[in-house]
PDB file of C-alpha atoms in Angstrom:
ATOM      1  CA  MET A  26     -34.649  30.067  61.130  1.00 91.00           C
ATOM      2  CA  ALA A  27     -32.740  29.614  57.868  1.00 96.00           C
ATOM      3  CA  ILE A  28     -33.847  26.890  55.480  1.00 97.00           C
ATOM      4  CA  LEU A  29     -32.338  25.091  52.509  1.00 98.00           C
ATOM      5  CA  MET A  30     -34.614  24.500  49.521  1.00 97.00           C
ATOM      6  CA  GLN A  31     -33.572  21.953  46.883  1.00 98.00           C
ATOM      7  CA  ILE A  32     -35.446  20.996  43.743  1.00 96.00           C
ATOM      8  CA  GLU A  33     -34.687  19.066  40.567  1.00 95.00           C
ATOM      9  CA  LEU A  34     -36.552  20.273  37.494  1.00 94.00           C
ATOM     10  CA  PRO A  35     -36.390  17.687  34.717  1.00 94.00           C
ATOM     11  CA  GLY A  36     -37.063  19.105  31.265  1.00 94.00           C
ATOM     12  CA  VAL A  37     -36.085  22.682  32.174  1.00 95.00           C
ATOM     13  CA  THR A  38     -33.191  23.953  30.060  1.00 95.00           C
ATOM     14  CA  THR A  39     -30.608  26.489  31.181  1.00 95.00           C
ATOM     15  CA  GLU A  40     -32.003  28.822  28.513  1.00 95.00           C
ATOM     16  CA  GLN A  41     -35.488  28.588  30.058  1.00 96.00           C
ATOM     17  CA  TYR A  42     -33.979  29.110  33.516  1.00 96.00           C
ATOM     18  CA  ASP A  43     -32.074  32.202  32.292  1.00 97.00           C
ATOM     19  CA  ALA A  44     -35.208  33.649  30.648  1.00 96.00           C
ATOM     20  CA  LEU A  45     -37.258  33.167  33.826  1.00 96.00           C
ATOM     21  CA  ASN A  46     -34.475  34.647  35.952  1.00 96.00           C
ATOM     22  CA  SER A  47     -34.353  37.704  33.657  1.00 96.00           C
ATOM     23  CA  ARG A  48     -38.113  38.197  34.067  1.00 95.00           C
ATOM     24  CA  LEU A  49     -37.771  37.976  37.849  1.00 96.00           C
ATOM     25  CA  GLN A  50     -34.928  40.503  37.912  1.00 94.00           C
ATOM     26  CA  ALA A  51     -36.955  42.919  35.751  1.00 95.00           C
ATOM     27  CA  LEU A  52     -39.852  43.048  38.236  1.00 95.00           C
ATOM     28  CA  PRO A  53     -40.309  46.430  39.963  1.00 94.00           C
ATOM     29  CA  SER A  54     -40.093  44.839  43.415  1.00 92.00           C
ATOM     30  CA  ASN A  55     -37.315  42.523  44.573  1.00 92.00           C
ATOM     31  CA  PRO A  56     -38.694  38.957  44.576  1.00 93.00           C
ATOM     32  CA  PHE A  57     -35.375  37.653  45.976  1.00 95.00           C
ATOM     33  CA  GLY A  58     -35.761  39.333  49.372  1.00 94.00           C
ATOM     34  CA  GLY A  59     -34.572  36.925  52.049  1.00 95.00           C
ATOM     35  CA  CYS A  60     -32.526  34.739  49.690  1.00 96.00           C
ATOM     36  CA  LEU A  61     -29.055  34.326  51.170  1.00 96.00           C
ATOM     37  CA  ALA A  62     -27.588  32.154  48.374  1.00 95.00           C
ATOM     38  CA  HIS A  63     -28.750  30.618  45.101  1.00 96.00           C
ATOM     39  CA  VAL A  64     -27.161  27.926  42.919  1.00 97.00           C
ATOM     40  CA  CYS A  65     -28.435  26.453  39.656  1.00 97.00           C
ATOM     41  CA  VAL A  66     -26.656  23.367  38.299  1.00 98.00           C
ATOM     42  CA  PRO A  67     -27.393  21.841  34.883  1.00 97.00           C
ATOM     43  CA  MET A  68     -27.981  18.115  35.019  1.00 95.00           C
ATOM     44  CA  GLY A  69     -28.822  15.640  32.301  1.00 89.00           C
ATOM     45  CA  GLY A  70     -32.127  16.866  30.903  1.00 91.00           C
ATOM     46  CA  GLY A  71     -32.882  19.552  33.477  1.00 95.00           C
ATOM     47  CA  VAL A  72     -31.578  21.769  36.257  1.00 96.00           C
ATOM     48  CA  LYS A  73     -31.093  21.383  40.001  1.00 97.00           C
ATOM     49  CA  ILE A  74     -31.631  24.460  42.162  1.00 97.00           C
ATOM     50  CA  SER A  75     -30.510  24.995  45.752  1.00 97.00           C
ATOM     51  CA  ASP A  76     -31.471  28.122  47.690  1.00 97.00           C
ATOM     52  CA  LEU A  77     -30.572  29.233  51.185  1.00 97.00           C
ATOM     53  CA  TRP A  78     -33.406  31.365  52.590  1.00 98.00           C
ATOM     54  CA  GLU A  79     -33.458  33.360  55.807  1.00 97.00           C
ATOM     55  CA  SER A  80     -36.889  31.853  56.577  1.00 97.00           C
ATOM     56  CA  GLU A  81     -39.588  29.614  55.151  1.00 95.00           C
ATOM     57  CA  GLN A  82     -41.841  32.682  54.898  1.00 96.00           C
ATOM     58  CA  ALA A  83     -39.310  34.419  52.606  1.00 97.00           C
ATOM     59  CA  MET A  84     -39.168  31.316  50.396  1.00 96.00           C
ATOM     60  CA  GLN A  85     -42.973  31.083  50.240  1.00 96.00           C
ATOM     61  CA  LYS A  86     -43.232  34.747  49.231  1.00 96.00           C
ATOM     62  CA  PHE A  87     -40.787  34.081  46.383  1.00 96.00           C
ATOM     63  CA  MET A  88     -42.668  30.951  45.311  1.00 94.00           C
ATOM     64  CA  GLU A  89     -45.884  32.993  45.033  1.00 95.00           C
ATOM     65  CA  VAL A  90     -44.125  35.176  42.448  1.00 96.00           C
ATOM     66  CA  VAL A  91     -42.050  32.604  40.539  1.00 95.00           C
ATOM     67  CA  THR A  92     -44.679  29.871  40.146  1.00 94.00           C
ATOM     68  CA  PRO A  93     -47.116  31.854  37.961  1.00 95.00           C
ATOM     69  CA  LEU A  94     -44.263  33.237  35.852  1.00 95.00           C
ATOM     70  CA  ALA A  95     -42.872  29.733  35.302  1.00 94.00           C
ATOM     71  CA  GLN A  96     -46.328  28.506  34.292  1.00 94.00           C
ATOM     72  CA  GLU A  97     -46.773  31.429  31.862  1.00 94.00           C
ATOM     73  CA  ALA A  98     -43.405  30.572  30.303  1.00 92.00           C
ATOM     74  CA  GLY A  99     -44.517  26.966  29.784  1.00 91.00           C
ATOM     75  CA  LEU A 100     -41.866  25.429  32.023  1.00 91.00           C
ATOM     76  CA  PRO A 101     -42.624  21.864  33.096  1.00 87.00           C
ATOM     77  CA  GLN A 102     -43.934  21.726  36.639  1.00 83.00           C
ATOM     78  CA  GLY A 103     -41.479  19.989  38.929  1.00 84.00           C
ATOM     79  CA  PRO A 104     -41.987  18.073  42.143  1.00 90.00           C
ATOM     80  CA  GLU A 105     -42.406  19.777  45.489  1.00 92.00           C
ATOM     81  CA  PRO A 106     -39.067  21.162  46.668  1.00 94.00           C
ATOM     82  CA  LYS A 107     -37.230  19.487  49.518  1.00 97.00           C
ATOM     83  CA  VAL A 108     -37.028  21.942  52.429  1.00 97.00           C
ATOM     84  CA  SER A 109     -34.644  21.414  55.356  1.00 97.00           C
ATOM     85  CA  GLN A 110     -33.923  23.458  58.466  1.00 97.00           C
ATOM     86  CA  VAL A 111     -30.359  24.759  58.505  1.00 97.00           C
ATOM     87  CA  HIS A 112     -28.204  24.193  61.562  1.00 96.00           C
ATOM     88  CA  ASN A 113     -25.454  26.600  60.494  1.00 95.00           C
ATOM     89  CA  TYR A 114     -24.195  28.531  57.485  1.00 93.00           C
ATOM     90  CA  PHE A 115     -21.538  31.130  56.789  1.00 89.00           C
ATOM     91  CA  VAL A 116     -20.191  33.144  53.897  1.00 82.00           C
ATOM     92  CA  PRO A 117     -16.399  33.089  53.744  1.00 85.00           C
ATOM     93  CA  SER A 118     -14.774  36.529  53.825  1.00 79.00           C
ATOM     94  CA  GLY A 119     -13.754  37.827  50.432  1.00 70.00           C
ATOM     95  CA  ALA A 120     -16.609  35.963  48.741  1.00 57.00           C
TER      96      ALA A 120
END
């Protein structure tokens, strides 16, 4: 079942987000497996991230990779993400 993960990360800059994302993309294996959509929005003093995952297991696998890298980079630890079951989603054609 698809899930939506949302988290607000106060104190994380877009530059820190971009650096962490670059590290993730440089990994030999694909840590984004199972991610159907990802959005990062800057907000006053931090970022808000929303991910659509094909399953909670796929999200957990990603979290096992991203969490240690974020800690190594000195990013402030945020709250637990809000996870919701998805009733329906679609990707418009031409997107």
